[in-house]
Short mmCIF file of C-alpha atoms and ligand atoms in Angstrom, two decimals:
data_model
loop_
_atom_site.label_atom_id
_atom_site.label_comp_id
_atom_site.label_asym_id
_atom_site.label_seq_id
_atom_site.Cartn_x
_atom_site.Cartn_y
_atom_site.Cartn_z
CA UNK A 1 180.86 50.98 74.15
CA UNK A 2 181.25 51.19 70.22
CA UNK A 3 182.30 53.92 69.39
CA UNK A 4 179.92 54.31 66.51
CA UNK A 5 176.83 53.98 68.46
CA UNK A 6 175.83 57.72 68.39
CA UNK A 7 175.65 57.73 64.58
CA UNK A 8 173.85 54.31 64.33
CA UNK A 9 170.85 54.28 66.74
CA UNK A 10 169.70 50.48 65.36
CA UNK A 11 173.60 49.45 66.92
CA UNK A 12 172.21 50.16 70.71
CA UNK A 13 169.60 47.95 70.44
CA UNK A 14 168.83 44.29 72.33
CA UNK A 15 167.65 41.48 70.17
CA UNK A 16 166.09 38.67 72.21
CA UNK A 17 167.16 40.08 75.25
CA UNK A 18 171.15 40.24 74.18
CA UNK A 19 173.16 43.38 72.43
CA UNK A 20 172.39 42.99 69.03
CA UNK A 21 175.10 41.99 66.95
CA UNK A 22 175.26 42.61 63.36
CA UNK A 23 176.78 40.72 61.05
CA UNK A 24 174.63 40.23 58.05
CA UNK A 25 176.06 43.57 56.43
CA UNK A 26 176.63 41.72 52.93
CA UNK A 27 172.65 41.72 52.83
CA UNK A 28 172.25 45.24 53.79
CA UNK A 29 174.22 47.90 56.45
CA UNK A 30 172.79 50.07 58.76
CA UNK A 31 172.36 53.76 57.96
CA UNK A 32 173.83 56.34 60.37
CA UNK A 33 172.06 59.81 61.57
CA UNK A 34 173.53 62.05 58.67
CA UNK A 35 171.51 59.81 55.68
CA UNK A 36 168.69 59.24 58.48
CA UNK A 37 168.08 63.08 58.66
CA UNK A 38 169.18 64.25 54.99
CA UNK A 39 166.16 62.28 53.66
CA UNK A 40 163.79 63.59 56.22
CA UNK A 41 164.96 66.90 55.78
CA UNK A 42 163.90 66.37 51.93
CA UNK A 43 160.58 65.22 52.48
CA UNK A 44 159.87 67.57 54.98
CA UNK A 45 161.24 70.91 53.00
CA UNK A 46 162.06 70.12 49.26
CA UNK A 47 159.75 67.46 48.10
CA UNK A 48 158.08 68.00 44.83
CA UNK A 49 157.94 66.04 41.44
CA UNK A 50 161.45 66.54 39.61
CA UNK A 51 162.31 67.76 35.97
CA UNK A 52 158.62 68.39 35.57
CA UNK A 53 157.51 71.78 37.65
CA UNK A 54 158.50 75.00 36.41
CA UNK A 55 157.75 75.96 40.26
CA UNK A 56 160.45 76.90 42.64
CA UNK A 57 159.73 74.00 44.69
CA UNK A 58 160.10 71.47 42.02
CA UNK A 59 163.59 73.37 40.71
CA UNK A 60 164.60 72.98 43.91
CA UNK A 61 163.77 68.48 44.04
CA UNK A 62 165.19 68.94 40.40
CA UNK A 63 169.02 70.24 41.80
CA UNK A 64 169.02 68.08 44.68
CA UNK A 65 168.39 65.35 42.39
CA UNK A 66 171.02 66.13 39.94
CA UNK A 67 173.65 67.25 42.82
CA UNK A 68 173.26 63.51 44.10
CA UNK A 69 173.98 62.52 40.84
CA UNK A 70 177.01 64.64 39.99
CA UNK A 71 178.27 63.50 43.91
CA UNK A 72 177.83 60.12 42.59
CA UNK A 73 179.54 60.56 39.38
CA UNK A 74 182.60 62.08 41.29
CA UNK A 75 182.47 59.34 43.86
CA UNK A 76 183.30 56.62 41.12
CA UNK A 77 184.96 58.51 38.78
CA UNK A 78 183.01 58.72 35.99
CA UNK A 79 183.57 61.11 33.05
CA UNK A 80 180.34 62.66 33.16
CA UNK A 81 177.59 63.02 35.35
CA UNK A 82 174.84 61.99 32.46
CA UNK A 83 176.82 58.35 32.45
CA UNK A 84 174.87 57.83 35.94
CA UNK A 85 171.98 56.10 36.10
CA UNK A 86 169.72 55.91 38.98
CA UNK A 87 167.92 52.49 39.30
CA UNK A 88 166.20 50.66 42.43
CA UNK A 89 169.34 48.68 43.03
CA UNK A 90 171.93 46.64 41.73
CA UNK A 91 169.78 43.83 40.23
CA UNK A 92 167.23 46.67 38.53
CA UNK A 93 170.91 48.02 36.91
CA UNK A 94 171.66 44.66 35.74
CA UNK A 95 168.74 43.74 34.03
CA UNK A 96 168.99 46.79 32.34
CA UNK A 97 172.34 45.83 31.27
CA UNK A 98 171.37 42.97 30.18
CA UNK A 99 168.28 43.52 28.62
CA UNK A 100 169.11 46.22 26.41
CA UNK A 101 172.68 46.22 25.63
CA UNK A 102 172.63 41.91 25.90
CA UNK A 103 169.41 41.60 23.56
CA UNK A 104 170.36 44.08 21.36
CA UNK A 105 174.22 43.59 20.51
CA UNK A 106 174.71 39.80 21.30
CA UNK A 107 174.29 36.97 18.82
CA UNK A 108 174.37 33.41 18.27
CA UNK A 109 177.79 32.08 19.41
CA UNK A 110 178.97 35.14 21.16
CA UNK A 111 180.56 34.24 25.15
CA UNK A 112 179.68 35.56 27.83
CA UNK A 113 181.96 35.01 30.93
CA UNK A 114 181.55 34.93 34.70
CA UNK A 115 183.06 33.70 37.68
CA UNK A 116 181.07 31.02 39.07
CA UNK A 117 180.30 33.10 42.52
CA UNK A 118 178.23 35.04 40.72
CA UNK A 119 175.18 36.34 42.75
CA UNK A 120 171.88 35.24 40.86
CA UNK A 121 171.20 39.40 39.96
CA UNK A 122 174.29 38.79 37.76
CA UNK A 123 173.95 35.81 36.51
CA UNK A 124 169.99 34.43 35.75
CA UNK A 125 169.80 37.91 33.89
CA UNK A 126 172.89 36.66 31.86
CA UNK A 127 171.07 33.34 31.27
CA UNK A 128 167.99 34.92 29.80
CA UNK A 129 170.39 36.59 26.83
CA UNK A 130 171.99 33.30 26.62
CA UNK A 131 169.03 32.25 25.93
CA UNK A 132 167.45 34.34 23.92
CA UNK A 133 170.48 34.82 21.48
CA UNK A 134 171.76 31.52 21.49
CA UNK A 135 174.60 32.69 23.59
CA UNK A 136 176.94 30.47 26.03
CA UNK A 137 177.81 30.87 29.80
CA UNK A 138 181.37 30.36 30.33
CA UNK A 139 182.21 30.05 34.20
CA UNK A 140 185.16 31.13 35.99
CA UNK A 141 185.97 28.80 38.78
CA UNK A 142 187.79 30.41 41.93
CA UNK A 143 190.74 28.25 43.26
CA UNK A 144 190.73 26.98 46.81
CA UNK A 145 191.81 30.41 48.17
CA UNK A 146 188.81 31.71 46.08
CA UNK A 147 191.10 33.21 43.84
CA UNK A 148 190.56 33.60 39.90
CA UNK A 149 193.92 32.27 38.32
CA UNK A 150 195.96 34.12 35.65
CA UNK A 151 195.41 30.66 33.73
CA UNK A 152 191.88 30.35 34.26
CA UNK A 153 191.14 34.17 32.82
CA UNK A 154 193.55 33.51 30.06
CA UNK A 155 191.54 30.33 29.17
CA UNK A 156 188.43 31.63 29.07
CA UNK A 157 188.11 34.76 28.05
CA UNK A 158 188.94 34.18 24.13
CA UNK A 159 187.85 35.78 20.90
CA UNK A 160 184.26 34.72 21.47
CA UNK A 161 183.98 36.31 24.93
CA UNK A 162 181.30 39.61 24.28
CA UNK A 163 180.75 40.05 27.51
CA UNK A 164 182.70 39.84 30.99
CA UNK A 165 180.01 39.86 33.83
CA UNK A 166 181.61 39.97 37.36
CA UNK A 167 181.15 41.09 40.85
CA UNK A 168 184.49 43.44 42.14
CA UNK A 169 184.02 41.42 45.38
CA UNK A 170 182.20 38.00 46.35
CA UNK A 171 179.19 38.44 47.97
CA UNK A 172 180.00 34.62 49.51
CA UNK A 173 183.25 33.98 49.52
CA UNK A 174 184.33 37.93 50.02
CA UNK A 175 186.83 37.71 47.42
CA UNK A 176 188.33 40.92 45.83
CA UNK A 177 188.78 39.98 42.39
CA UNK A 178 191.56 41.31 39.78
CA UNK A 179 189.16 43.63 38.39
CA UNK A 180 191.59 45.61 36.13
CA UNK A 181 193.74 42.07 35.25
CA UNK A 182 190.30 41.14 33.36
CA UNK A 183 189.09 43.94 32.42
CA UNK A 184 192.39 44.54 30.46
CA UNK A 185 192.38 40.58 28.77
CA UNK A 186 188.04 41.61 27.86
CA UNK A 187 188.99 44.61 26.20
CA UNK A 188 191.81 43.01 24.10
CA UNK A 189 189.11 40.60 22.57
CA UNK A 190 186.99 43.20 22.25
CA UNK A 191 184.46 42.41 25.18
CA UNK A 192 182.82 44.60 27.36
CA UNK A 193 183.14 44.49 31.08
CA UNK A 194 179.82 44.77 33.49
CA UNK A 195 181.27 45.32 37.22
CA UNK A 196 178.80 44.29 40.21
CA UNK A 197 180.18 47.19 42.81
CA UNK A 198 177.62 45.98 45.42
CA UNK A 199 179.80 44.01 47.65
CA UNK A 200 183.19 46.73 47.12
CA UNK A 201 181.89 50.34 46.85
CA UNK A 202 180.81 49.66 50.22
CA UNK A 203 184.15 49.04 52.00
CA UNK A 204 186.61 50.11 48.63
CA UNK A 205 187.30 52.79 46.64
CA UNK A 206 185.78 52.05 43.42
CA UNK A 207 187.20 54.31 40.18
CA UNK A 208 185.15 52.83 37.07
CA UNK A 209 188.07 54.35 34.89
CA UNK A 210 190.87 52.83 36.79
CA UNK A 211 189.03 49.59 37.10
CA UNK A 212 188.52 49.32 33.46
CA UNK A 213 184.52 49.33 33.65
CA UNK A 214 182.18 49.91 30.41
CA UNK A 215 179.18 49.22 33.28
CA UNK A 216 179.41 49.25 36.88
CA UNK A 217 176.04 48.90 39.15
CA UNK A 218 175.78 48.93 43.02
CA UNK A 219 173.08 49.17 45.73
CA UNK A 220 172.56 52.24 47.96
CA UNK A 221 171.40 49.68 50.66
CA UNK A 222 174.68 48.14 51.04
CA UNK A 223 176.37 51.47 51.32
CA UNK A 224 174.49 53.26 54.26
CA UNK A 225 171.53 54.98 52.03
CA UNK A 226 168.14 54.19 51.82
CA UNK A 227 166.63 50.97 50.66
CA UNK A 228 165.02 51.49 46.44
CA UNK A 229 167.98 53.50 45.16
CA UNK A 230 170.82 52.14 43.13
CA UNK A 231 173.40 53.20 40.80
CA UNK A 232 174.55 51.63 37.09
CA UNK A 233 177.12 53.96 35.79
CA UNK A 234 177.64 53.30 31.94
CA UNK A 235 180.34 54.82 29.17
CA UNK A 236 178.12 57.44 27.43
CA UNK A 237 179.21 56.03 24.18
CA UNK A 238 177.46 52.59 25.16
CA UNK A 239 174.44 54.04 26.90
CA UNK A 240 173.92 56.18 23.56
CA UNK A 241 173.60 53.21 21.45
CA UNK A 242 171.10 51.29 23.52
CA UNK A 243 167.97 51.28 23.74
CA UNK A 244 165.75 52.39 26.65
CA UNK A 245 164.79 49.38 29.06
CA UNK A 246 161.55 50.96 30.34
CA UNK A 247 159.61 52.86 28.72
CA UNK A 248 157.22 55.80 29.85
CA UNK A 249 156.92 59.30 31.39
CA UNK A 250 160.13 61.28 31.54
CA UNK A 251 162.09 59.22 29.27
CA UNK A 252 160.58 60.37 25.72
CA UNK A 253 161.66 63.85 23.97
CA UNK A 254 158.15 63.07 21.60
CA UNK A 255 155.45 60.99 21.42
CA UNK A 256 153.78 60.57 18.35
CA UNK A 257 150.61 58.25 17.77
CA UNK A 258 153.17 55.53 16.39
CA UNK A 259 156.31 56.47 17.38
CA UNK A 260 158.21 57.89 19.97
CA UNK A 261 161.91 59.42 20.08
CA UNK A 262 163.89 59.38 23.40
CA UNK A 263 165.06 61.90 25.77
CA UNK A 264 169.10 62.17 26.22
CA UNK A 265 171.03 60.30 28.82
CA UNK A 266 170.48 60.01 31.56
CA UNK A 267 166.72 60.43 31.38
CA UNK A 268 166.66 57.85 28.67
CA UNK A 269 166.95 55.44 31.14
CA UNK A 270 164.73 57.11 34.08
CA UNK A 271 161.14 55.97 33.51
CA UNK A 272 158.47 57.16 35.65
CA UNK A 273 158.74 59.46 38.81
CA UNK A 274 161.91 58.87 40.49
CA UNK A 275 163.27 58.17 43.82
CA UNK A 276 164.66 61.51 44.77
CA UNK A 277 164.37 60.85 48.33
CA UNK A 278 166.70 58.16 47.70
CA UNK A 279 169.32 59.69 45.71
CA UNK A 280 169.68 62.67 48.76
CA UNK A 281 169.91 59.51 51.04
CA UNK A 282 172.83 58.08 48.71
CA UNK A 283 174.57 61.17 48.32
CA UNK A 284 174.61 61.63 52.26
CA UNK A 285 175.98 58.29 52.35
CA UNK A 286 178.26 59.07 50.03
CA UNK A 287 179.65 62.06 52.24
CA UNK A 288 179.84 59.69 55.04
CA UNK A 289 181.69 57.38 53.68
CA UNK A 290 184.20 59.76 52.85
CA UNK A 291 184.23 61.40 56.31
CA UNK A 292 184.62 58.02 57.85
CA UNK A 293 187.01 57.17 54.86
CA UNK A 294 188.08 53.78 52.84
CA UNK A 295 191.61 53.65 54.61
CA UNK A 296 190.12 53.22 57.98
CA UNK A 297 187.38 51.22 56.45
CA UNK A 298 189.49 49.16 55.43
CA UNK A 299 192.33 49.07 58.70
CA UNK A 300 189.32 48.06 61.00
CA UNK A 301 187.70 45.53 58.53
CA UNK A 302 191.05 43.86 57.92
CA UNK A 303 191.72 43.95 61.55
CA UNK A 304 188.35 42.25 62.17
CA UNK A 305 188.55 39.78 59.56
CA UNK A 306 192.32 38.58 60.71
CA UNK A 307 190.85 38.36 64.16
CA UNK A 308 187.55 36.45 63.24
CA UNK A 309 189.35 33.94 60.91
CA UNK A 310 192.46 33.17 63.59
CA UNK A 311 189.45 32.47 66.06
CA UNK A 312 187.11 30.30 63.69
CA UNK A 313 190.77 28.41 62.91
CA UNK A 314 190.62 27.19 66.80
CA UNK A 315 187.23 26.08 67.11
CA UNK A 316 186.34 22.26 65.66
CA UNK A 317 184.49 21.28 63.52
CA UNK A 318 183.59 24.89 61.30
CA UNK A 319 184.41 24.71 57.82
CA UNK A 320 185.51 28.30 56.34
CA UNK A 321 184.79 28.22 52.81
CA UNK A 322 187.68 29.69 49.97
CA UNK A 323 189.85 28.76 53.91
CA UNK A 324 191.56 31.01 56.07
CA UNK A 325 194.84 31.94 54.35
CA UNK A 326 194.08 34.57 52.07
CA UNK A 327 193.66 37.57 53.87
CA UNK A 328 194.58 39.09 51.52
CA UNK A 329 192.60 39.43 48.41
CA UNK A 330 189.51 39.61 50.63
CA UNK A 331 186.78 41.43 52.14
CA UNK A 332 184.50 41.13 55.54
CA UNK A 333 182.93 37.71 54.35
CA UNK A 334 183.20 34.87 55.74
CA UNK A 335 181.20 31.91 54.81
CA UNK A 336 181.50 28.51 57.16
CA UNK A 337 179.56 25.21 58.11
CA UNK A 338 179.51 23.69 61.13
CA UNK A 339 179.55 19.52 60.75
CA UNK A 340 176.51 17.98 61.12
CA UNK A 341 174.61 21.35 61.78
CA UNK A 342 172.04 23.22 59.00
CA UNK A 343 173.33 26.59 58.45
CA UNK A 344 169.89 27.62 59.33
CA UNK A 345 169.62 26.43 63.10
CA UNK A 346 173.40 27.60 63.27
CA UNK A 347 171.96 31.19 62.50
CA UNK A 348 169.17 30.33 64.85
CA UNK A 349 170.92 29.31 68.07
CA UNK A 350 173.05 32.52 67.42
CA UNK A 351 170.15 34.49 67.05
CA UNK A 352 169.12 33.53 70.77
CA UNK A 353 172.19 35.11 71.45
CA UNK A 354 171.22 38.54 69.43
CA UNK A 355 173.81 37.81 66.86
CA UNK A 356 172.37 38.30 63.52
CA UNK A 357 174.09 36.22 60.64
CA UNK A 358 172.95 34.65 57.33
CA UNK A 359 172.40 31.26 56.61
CA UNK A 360 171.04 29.99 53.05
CA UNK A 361 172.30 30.13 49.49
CA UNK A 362 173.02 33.77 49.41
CA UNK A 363 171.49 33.87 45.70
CA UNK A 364 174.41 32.12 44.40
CA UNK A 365 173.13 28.54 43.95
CA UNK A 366 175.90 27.78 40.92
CA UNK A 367 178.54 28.73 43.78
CA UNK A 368 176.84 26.22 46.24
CA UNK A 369 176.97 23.82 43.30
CA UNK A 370 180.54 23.78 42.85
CA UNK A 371 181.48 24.09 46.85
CA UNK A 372 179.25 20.44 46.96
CA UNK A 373 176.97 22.03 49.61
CA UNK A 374 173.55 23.22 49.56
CA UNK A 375 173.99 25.83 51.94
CA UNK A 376 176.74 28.11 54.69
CA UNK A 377 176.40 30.20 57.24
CA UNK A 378 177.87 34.08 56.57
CA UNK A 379 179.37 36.27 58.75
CA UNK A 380 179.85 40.10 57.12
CA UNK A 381 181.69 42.62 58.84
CA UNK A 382 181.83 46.58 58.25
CA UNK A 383 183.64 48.87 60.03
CA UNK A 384 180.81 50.17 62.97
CA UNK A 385 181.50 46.38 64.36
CA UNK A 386 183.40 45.64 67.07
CA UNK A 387 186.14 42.53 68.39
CA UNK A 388 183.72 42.42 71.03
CA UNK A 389 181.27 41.51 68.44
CA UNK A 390 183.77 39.03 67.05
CA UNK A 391 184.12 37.31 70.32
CA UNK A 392 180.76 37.58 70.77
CA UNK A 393 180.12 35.76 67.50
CA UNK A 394 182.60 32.99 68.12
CA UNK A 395 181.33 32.16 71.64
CA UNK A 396 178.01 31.60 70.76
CA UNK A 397 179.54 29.38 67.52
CA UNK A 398 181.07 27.20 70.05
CA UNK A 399 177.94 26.44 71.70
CA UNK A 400 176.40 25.43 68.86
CA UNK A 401 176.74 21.60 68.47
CA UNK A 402 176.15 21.09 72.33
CA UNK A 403 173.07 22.94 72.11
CA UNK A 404 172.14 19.64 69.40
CA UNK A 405 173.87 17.14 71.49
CA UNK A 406 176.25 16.77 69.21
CA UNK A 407 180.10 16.17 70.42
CA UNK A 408 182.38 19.02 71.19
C1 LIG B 501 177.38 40.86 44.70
C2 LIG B 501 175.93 41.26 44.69
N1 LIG B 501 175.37 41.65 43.56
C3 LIG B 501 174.09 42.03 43.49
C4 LIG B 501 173.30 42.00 44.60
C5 LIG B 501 171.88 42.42 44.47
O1 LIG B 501 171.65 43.56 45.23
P1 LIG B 501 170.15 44.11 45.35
O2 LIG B 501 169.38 43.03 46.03
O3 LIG B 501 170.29 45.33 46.18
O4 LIG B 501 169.68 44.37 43.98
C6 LIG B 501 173.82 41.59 45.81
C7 LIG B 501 172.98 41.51 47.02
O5 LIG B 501 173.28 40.83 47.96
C8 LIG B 501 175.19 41.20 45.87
O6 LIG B 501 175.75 40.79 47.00
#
């Protein structure tokens, strides 16, 4: 019996008549009891309109609000809590990024660079300043091991580079890349450095000082809170000199017939009623993450990942993409192709077995590109899994080609 059952109700159930097994946690994890009941407990006893009632009720949705937001600020180390954002999710964060700080302080010629794993949310958002300014994408490529090279960051990042887009960890390959290394090389050309947190603050510490981030953005989704919340944390001094990416109630200090002048961070960049529900769901995550804790996170993951890759090594035929030997600089992910299967029935004969994996492009079609496949399957592991689920998993791989008459 897993052990983490209790606090994750969704864990006990069958899928087409099997335990479910789930291992499409890159796309989004399961939320346990705690988050489950802090947001019902809102809605139920606190719920009211924030920053905008001069009621007790809505005081009351205004400090829960804020408390998420200071627990948040804590949680990542940032300097303030006004330097946290709340946003619908990563991409929402990113677009902002890009939208206002990209349009408004790149020009023709400027760089910006990314690795090539990009997911899309960091990357077509990139393309539209590009675009727009008369910009250049300059691509990282990871090495076999999925691994971005000391020569390959000292090559590209140059005195052109403004910006230096990247995700901490790869939502496809699960590479942990040197954040601080580039970070370090952006800032010495003078380029700022937007962190995609989605894939690490879920199984990493993540300390936006440390790490050397001017941005950093992440999901709540991918972290245990509800679905429609999501986080870009920004250097006040930045945020300050951008402007506002949408515009409406709550984000003004007055509106004249003409003209308007904007509230201070962080409402500057809160349009519209927000999702308050949310942020209590995030900062309960939060909590839980810390009472479960990173180290054992990451013991159990690590476990599960050395025990998934020595068994996908023995079967024939699967293709593990960025290969099996680092185990090092790497997260839960593993991406794979069977020979002569479509990642999509793959995922569907393991389905019949209630395993739940992802098959497609993962919203990194440049990555695909320069792999030379349209497609892989992806198995993502957090810590609630099991090695029974990793057996599981590998059992029902085997199976696959004989299910299509294909040879063993
Ligand atoms: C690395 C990375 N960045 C950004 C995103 C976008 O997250 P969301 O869909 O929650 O905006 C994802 C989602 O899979 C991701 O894996």
């Amino acid at each position: 019996m897993n052990p983490w059952n209790n606090d994750f109700p969704i864990l006990n159930q069958s899928m087409n008549n099997k335990r479910l097994v789930y291992l499409d946690n890159a796309a989004t994890v399961q939320r346990p009891l705690p988050v489950l009941r802090a947001v019902d407990e809102f809605y139920r006893t606190q719920n009211a309109n924030p920053h905008r009632g001069l009621y007790a009720l809505s005081i009351e949705a205004t400090e829960r609000y804020e408390d998420a937001r200071h627990t948040v600020a804590e949680f990542i180390g940032a300097e303030k809590d006004c330097e946290v954002i709340f946003t619908r999710n990563a991409s929402e964060s990113l677009n902002l990024v890009a939208y206002s700080y990209g349009l408004t302080f790149l020009k023709e010629g400027d760089e910006i660079v990314l690795p090539v794993s990009e997911h899309h949310s960091n990357l077509v958002p990139w393309q539209m300043v590009a675009k727009a300014k008369g910009a250049k994408l300059v691509y990282l490529y990871p090495d076999e091991d999925g691994r971005l090279t000391d020569a390959e960051i000292e090559a590209k990042i140059t005195a052109k580079t403004k910006v230096v887009a990247l995700a901490h960890v790869s939502n496809v390959l699960g590479s942990v890349y040197p954040v601080a290394k580039i970070a370090a090389k952006a800032h010495s050309v003078g380029a700022v450095v937007v962190l995609d947190c989605a894939q690490s603050i879920p199984h990493m510490a993540v300390d936006v000082k440390k790490l050397g981030a001017d941005f950093a953005v992440f999901s709540g989704h991918k972290m245990m809170a509800p679905m429609g919340i999501g986080v870009l944390y920004g250097r006040e001094e930045i945020l300050n000199a951008m402007p506002p990416f949408l515009r409406g109630g709550e984000m003004i200090e007055y509106v004249h017939e003409q003209d308007a002048t904007f509230a201070p961070l962080p409402q500057k960049f809160e349009a519209g009623t927000q999702n308050v529900g949310g942020a209590v769901g995030l900062e309960a995550a939060v909590r839980y993450l810390q009472g479960v804790g990173y180290e054992k996170i990451q013991r159990t993951e690590r476990e599960l990942l050395n025990y998934a890759l020595d068994g996908l090594e023995k079967i024939p035929h699967v293709t593990v993409y960025a290969g099996t030997g680092n185990r090092v600089d790497r997260c839960g992910v593993i991406s794979f192709n069977v020979d002569g299967v479509h990642p999509h029935d793959v995922a569907s004969i393991l389905d019949m077995d209630g395993i739940a994996i992802r098959a497609g492009h993962h919203c990194a079609q440049p990555l695909m590109e320069y792999l030379q496949v349209n497609a892989t399957c992806r198995a993502s592991l957090y810590f609630y899994n099991t090695k029974e689920d990793v057996d599981l998993f590998l059992e029902s791989l085997k199976k696959v080609r004989g299910w299509l008459g294909l040879g063993a």
